[in-house]
PDB file of C-alpha atoms and ligand atoms in Angstrom:
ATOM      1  CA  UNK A   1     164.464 162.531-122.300  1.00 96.00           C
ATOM      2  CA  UNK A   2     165.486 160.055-124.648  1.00 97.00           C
ATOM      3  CA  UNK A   3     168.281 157.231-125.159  1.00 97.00           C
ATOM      4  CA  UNK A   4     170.632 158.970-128.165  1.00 97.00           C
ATOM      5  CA  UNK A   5     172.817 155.573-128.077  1.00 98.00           C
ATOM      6  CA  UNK A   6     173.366 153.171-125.962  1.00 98.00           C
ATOM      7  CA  UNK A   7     176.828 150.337-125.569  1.00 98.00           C
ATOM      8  CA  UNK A   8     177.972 147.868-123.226  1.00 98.00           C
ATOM      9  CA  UNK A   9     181.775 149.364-121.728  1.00 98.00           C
ATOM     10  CA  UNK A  10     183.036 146.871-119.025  1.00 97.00           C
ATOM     11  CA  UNK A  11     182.508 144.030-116.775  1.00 97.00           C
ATOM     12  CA  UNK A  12     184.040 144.820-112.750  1.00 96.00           C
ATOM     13  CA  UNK A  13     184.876 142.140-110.747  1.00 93.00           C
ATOM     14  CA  UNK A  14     185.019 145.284-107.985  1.00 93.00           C
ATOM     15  CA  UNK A  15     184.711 148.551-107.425  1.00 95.00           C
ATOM     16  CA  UNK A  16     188.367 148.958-107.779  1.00 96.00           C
ATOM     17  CA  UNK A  17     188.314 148.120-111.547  1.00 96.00           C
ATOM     18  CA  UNK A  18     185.096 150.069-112.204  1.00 98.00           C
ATOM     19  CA  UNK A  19     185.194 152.824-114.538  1.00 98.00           C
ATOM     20  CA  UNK A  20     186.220 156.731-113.420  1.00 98.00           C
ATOM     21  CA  UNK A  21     183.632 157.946-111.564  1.00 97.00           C
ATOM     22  CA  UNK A  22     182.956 160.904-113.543  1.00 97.00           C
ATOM     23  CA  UNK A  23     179.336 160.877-114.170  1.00 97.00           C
ATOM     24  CA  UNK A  24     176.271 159.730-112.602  1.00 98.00           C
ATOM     25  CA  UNK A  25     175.036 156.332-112.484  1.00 98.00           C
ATOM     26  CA  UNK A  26     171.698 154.383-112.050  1.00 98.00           C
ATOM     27  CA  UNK A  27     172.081 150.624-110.898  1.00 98.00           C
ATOM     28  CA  UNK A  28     169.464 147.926-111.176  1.00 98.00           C
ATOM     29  CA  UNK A  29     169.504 145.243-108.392  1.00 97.00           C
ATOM     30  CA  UNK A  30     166.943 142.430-107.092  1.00 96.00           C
ATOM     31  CA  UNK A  31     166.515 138.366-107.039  1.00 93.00           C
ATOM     32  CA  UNK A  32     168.311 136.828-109.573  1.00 90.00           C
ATOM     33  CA  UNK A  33     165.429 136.617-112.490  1.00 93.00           C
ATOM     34  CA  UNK A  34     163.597 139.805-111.509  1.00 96.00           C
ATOM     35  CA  UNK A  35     164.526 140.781-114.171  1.00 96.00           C
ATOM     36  CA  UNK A  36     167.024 143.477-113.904  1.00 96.00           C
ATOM     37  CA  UNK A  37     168.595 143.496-117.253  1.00 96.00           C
ATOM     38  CA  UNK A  38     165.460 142.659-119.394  1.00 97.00           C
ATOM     39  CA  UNK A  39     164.457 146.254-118.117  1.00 98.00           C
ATOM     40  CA  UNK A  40     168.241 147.702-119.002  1.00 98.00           C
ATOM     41  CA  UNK A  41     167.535 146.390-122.215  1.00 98.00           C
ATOM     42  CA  UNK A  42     163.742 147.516-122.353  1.00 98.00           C
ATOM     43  CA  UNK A  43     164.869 151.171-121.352  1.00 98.00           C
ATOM     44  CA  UNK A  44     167.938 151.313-124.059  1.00 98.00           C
ATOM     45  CA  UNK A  45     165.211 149.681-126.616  1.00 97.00           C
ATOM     46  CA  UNK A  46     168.287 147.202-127.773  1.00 97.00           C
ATOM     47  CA  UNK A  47     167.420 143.959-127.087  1.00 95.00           C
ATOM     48  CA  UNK A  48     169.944 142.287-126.748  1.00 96.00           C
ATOM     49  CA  UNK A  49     172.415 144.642-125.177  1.00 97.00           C
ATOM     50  CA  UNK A  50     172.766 143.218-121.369  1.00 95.00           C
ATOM     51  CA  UNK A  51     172.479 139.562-121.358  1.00 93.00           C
ATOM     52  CA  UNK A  52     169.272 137.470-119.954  1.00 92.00           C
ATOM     53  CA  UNK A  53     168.432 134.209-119.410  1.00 89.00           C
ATOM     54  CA  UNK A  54     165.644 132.061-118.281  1.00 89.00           C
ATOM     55  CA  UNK A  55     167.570 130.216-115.422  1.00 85.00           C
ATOM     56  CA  UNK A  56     168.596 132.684-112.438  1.00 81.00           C
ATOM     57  CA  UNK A  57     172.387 133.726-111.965  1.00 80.00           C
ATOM     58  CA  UNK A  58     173.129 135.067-115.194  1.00 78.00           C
ATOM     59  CA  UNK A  59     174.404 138.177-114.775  1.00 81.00           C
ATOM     60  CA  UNK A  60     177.783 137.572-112.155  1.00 85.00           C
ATOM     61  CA  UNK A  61     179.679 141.046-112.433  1.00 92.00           C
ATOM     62  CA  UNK A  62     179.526 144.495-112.493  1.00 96.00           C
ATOM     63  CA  UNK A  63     178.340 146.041-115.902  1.00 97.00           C
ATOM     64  CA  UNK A  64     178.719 149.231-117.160  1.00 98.00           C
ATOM     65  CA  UNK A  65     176.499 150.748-119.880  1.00 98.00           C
ATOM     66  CA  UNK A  66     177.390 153.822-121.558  1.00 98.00           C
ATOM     67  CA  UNK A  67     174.507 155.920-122.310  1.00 98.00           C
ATOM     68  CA  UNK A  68     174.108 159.425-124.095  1.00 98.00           C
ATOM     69  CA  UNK A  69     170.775 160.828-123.381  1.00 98.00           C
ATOM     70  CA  UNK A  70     168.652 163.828-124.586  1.00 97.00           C
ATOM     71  CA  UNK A  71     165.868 166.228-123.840  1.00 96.00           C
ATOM     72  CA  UNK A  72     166.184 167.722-127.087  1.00 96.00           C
ATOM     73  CA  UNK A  73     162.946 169.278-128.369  1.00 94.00           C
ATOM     74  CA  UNK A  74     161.238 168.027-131.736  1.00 91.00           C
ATOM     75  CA  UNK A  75     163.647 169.612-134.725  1.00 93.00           C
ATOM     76  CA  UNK A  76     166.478 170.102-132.630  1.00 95.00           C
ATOM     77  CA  UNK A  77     169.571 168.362-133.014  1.00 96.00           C
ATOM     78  CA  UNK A  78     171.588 166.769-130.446  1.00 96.00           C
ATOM     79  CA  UNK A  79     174.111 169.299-128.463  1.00 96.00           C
ATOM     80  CA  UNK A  80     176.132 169.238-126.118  1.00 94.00           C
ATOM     81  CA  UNK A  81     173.661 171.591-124.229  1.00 93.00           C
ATOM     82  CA  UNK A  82     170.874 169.477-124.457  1.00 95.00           C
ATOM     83  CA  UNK A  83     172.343 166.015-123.900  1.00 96.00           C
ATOM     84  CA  UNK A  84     174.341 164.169-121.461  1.00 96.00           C
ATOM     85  CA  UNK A  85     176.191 161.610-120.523  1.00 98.00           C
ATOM     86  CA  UNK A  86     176.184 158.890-117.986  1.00 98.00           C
ATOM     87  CA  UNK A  87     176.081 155.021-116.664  1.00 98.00           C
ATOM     88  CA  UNK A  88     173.436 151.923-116.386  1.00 98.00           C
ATOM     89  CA  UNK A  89     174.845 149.457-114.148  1.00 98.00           C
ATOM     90  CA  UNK A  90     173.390 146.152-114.237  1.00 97.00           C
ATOM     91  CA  UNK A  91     174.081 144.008-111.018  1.00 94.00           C
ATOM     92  CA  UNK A  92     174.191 139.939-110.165  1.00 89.00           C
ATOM     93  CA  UNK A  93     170.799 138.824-108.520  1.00 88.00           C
ATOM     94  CA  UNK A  94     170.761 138.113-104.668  1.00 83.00           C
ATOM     95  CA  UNK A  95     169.031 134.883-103.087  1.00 75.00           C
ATOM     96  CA  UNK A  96     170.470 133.183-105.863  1.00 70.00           C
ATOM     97  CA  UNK A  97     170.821 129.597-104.151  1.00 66.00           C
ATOM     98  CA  UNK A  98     172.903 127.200-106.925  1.00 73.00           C
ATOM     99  CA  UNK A  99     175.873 128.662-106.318  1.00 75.00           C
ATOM    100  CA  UNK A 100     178.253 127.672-103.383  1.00 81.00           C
ATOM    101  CA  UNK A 101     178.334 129.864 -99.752  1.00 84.00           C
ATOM    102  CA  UNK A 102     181.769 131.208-100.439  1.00 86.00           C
ATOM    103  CA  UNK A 103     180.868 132.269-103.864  1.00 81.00           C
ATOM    104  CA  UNK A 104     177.696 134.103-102.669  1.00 82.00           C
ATOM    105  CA  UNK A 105     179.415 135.556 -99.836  1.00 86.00           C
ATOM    106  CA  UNK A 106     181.952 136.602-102.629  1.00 85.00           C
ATOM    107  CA  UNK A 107     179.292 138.204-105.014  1.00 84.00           C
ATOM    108  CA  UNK A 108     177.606 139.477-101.395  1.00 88.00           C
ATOM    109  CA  UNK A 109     180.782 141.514-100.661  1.00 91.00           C
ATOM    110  CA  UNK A 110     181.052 142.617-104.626  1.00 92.00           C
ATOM    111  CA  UNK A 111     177.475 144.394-104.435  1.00 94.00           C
ATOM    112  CA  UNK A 112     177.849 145.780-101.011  1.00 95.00           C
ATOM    113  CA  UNK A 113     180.979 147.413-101.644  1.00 96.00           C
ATOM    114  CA  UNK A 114     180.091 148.908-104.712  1.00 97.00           C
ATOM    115  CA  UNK A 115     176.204 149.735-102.939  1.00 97.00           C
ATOM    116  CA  UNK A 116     177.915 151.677-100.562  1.00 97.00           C
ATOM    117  CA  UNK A 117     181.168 152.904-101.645  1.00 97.00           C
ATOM    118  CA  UNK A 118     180.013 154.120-105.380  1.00 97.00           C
ATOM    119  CA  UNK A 119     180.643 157.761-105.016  1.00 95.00           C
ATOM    120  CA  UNK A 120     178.565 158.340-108.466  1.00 97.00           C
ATOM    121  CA  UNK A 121     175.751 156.229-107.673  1.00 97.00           C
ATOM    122  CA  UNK A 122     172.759 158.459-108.372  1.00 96.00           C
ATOM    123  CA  UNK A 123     169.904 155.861-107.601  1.00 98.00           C
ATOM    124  CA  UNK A 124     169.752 152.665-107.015  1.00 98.00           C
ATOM    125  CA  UNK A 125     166.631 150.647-108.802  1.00 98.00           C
ATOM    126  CA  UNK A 126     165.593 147.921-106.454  1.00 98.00           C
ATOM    127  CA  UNK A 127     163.564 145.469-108.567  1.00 98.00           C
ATOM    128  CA  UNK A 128     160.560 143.500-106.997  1.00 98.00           C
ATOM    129  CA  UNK A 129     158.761 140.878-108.976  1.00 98.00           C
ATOM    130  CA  UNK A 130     155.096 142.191-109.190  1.00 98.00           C
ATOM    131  CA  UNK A 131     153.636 138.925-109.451  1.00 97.00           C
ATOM    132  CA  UNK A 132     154.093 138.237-105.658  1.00 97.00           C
ATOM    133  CA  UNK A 133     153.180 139.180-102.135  1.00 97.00           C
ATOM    134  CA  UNK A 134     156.085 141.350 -99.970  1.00 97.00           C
ATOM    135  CA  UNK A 135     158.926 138.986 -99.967  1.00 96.00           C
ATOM    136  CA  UNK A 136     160.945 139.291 -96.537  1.00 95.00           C
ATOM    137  CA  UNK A 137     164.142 138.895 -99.347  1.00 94.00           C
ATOM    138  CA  UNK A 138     163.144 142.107-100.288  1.00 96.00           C
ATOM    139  CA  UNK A 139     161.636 143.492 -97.471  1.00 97.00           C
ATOM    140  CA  UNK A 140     165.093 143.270 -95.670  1.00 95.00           C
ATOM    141  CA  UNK A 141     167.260 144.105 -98.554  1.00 95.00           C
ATOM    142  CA  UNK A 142     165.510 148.029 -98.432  1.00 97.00           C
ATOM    143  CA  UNK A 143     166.388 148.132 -94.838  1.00 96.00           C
ATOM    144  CA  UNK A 144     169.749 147.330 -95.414  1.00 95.00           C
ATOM    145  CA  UNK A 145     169.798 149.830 -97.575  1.00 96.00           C
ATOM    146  CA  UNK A 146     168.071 152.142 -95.611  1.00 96.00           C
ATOM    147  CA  UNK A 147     170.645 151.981 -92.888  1.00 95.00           C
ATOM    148  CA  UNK A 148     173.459 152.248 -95.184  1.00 96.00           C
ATOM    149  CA  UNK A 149     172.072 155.192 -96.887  1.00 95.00           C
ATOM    150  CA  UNK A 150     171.672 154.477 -99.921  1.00 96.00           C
ATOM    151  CA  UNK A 151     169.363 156.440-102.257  1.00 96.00           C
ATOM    152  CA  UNK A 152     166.852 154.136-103.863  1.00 98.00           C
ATOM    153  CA  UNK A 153     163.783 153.777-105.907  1.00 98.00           C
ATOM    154  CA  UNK A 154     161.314 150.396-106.056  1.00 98.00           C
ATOM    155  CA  UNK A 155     160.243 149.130-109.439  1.00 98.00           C
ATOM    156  CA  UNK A 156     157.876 146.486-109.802  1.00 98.00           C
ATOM    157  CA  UNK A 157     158.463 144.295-112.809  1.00 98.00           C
ATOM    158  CA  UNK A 158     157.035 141.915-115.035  1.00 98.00           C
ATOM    159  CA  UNK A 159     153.335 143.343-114.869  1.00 98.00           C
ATOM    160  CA  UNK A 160     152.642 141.414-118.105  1.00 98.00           C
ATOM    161  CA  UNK A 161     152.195 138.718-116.303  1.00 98.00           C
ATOM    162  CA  UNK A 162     149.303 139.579-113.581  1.00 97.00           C
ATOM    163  CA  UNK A 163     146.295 141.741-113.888  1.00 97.00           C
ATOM    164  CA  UNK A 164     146.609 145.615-113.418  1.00 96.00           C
ATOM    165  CA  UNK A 165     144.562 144.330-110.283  1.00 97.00           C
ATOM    166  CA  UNK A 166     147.101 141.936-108.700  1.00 98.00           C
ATOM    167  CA  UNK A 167     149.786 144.505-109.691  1.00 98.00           C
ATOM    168  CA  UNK A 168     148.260 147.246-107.380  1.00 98.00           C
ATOM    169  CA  UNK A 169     147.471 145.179-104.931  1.00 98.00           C
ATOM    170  CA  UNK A 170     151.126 143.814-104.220  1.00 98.00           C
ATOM    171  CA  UNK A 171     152.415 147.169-104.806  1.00 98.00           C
ATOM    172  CA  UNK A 172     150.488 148.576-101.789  1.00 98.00           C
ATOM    173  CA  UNK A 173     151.498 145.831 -99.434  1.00 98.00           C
ATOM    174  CA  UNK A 174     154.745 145.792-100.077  1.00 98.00           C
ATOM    175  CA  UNK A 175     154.448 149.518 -99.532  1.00 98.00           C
ATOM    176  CA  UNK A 176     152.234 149.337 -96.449  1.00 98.00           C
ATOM    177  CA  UNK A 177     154.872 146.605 -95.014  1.00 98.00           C
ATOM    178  CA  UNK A 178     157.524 149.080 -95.417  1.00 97.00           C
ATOM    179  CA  UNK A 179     155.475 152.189 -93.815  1.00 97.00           C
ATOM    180  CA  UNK A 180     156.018 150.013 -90.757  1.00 96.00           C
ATOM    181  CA  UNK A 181     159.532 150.937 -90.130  1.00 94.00           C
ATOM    182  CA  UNK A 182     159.737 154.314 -92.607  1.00 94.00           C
ATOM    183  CA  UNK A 183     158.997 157.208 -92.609  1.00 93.00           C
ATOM    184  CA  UNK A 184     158.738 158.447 -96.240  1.00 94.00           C
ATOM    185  CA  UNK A 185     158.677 155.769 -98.704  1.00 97.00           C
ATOM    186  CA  UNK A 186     160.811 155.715-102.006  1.00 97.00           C
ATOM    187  CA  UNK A 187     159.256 156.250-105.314  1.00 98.00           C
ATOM    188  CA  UNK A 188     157.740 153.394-107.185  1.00 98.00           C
ATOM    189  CA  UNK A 189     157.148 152.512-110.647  1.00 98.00           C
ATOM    190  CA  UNK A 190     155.702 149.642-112.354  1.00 98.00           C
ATOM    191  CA  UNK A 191     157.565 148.312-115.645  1.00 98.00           C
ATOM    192  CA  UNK A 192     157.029 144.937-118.338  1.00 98.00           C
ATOM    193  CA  UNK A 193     160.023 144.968-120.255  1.00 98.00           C
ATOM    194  CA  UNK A 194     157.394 142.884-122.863  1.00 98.00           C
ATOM    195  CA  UNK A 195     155.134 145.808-123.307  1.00 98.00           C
ATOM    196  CA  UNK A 196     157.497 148.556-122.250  1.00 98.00           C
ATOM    197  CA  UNK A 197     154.924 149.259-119.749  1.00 98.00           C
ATOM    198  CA  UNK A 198     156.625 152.138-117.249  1.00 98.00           C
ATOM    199  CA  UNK A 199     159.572 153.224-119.719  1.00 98.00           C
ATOM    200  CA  UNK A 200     159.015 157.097-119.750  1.00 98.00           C
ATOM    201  CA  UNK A 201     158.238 157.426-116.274  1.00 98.00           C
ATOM    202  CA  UNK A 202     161.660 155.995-115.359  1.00 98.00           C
ATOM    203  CA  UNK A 203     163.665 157.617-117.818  1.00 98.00           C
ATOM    204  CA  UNK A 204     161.755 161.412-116.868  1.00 98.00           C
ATOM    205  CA  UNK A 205     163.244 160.181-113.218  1.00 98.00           C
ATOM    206  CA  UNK A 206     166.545 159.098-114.227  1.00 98.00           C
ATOM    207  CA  UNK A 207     166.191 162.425-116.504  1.00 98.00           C
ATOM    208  CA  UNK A 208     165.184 164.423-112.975  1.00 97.00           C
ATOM    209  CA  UNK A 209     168.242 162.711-111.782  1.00 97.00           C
ATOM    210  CA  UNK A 210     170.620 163.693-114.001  1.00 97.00           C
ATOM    211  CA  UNK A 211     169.255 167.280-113.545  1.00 95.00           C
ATOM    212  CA  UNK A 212     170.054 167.306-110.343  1.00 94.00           C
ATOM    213  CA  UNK A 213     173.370 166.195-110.634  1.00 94.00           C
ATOM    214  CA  UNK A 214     174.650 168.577-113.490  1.00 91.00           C
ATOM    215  CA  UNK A 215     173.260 171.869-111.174  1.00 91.00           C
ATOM    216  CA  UNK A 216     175.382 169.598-108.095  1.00 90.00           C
ATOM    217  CA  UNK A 217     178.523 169.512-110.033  1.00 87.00           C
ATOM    218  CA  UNK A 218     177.938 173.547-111.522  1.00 83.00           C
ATOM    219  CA  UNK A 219     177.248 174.821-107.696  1.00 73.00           C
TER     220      UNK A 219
HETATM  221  N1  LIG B 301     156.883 138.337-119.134  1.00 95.28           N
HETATM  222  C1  LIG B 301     157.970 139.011-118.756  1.00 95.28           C
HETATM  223  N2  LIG B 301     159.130 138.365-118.637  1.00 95.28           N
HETATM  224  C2  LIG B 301     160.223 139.073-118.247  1.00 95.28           C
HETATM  225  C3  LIG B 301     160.161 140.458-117.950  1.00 95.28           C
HETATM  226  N3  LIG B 301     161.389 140.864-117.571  1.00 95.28           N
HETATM  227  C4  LIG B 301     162.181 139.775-117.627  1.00 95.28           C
HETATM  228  N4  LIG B 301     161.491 138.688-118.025  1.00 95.28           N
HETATM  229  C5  LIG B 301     162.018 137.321-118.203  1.00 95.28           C
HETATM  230  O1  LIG B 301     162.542 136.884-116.954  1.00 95.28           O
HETATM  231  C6  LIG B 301     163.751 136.122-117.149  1.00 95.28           C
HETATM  232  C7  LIG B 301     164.897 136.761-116.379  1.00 95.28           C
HETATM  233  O2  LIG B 301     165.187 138.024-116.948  1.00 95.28           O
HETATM  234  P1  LIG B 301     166.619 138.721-116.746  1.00 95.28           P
HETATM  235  O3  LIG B 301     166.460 140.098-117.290  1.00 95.28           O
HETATM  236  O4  LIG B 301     167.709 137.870-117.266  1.00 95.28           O
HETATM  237  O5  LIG B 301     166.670 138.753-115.152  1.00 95.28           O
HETATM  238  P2  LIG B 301     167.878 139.242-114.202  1.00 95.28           P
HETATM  239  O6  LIG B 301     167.248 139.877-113.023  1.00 95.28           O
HETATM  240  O7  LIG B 301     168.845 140.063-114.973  1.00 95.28           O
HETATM  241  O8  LIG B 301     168.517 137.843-113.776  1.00 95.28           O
HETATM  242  P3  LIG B 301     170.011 137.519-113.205  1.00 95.28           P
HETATM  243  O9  LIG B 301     171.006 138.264-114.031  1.00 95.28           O
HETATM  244  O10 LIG B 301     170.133 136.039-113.388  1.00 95.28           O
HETATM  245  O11 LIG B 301     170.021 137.916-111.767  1.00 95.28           O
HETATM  246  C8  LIG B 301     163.968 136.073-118.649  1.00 95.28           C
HETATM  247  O12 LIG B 301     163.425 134.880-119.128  1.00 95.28           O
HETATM  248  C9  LIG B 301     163.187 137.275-119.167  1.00 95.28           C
HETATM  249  O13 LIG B 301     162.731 137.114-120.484  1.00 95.28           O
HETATM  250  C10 LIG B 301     158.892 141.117-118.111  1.00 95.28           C
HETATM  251  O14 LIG B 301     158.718 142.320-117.873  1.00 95.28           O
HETATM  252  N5  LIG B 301     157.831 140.344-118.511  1.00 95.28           N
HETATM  253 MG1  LIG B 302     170.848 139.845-115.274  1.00 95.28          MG
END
């Protein structure tokens, strides 16, 4: 699959004000600074399309991404049979601690409604910074989700900046930590939004995804 074009459609202070629901979506949550829309950005190959910063808390709403997608073969032009459309959502961090309780119970509310409400909500990416050990942040934030029900897939980001060796190694405790209390464990992938490390893999899932959903809405 491939992006065809990519463009930033609205900000949602709540679900109520988020677009129709009439296509799937794919969400990207974690700590503030995981770097959740570096890897929107990194996946579209535009730069610049969802904003990123250096300092945590940048990203405060809801935002939808339009995307029109692909799986053309070489020579082919785009159709309507061989493309699609559909949504990247790019979330606020959690954890973030500068901001004050009520307006992190505020932002708290915003994600969990949306989490668990979303009717279109395909998969949700749950970013994990690589670089460290299992983080109980983390480690209780896939429970939660877990109990809620919510569909969701772990990927590992900025492996840029630790050795393959490191990577792994975090990966599988993080993974053997959840084995604990699950059964079957989500799928994983491993991204840098530097070296695009991990960007087919996720977009053949999203791709999978999108599959599944079409032949959903048909039957
Ligand atoms: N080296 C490296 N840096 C990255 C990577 N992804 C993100 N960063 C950097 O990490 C910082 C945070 O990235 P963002 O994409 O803004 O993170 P975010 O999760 O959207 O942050 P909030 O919106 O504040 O919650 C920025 O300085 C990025 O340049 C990566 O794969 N490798
Ligand atoms: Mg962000």
């Amino acid at each position: 699959m491939e992006i065809v074009n990519a463009s930033y459609l609205i900000s949602s202070p709540s679900i109520a004000s988020c677009p129709k629901p009439d296509r799937p979506e794919y969400a990207f949550i974690g700590r503030s600074n995981v770097g959740k829309s570096s890897l929107l950005n990194m996946l579209c190959n535009q730069e610049h399309l969802a904003k990123t910063s250096g300092s945590p808390g940048k990203t405060q709403l809801i935002n939808h991404f339009s995307i029109l997608s692909s799986t053309r073969k070489e020579g082919e032009n785009v159709t309507k049979n061989n493309s699609m459309e559909w949504y990247m959502v790019d979330l606020p961090g959690y954890g973030f601690a500068k901001v004050s309780q009520n307006q992190r119970k505020q932002w708290e509310k915003m994600i969990e409604d949306y989490i668990r409400k979303r009717e279109t909500l395909g998969v949700l990416f749950v970013l994990i910074d690589g670089r460290h050990e299992p983080q109980q942040v983390d480690l209780a934030f896939v429970d939660k989700l877990g109990d809620w029900g919510v569909p969701f897939a772990l990927v590992f980001t900025k492996a840029d900046k630790s050795t393959q060796r490191e990577v792994s190694a975090n990966v599988k405790s993080f993974l053997a930590e959840m084995r604990k209390r699950w059964e079957f464990l989500p799928p994983h992938f491993v991204t840098s939004a530097i070296k695009k490390t991990g960007r087919r893999a996720l977009l053949e899932y999203i791709s999978e995804c999108n599959k599944s959903y079409k032949e959903s809405q048909a039957g």
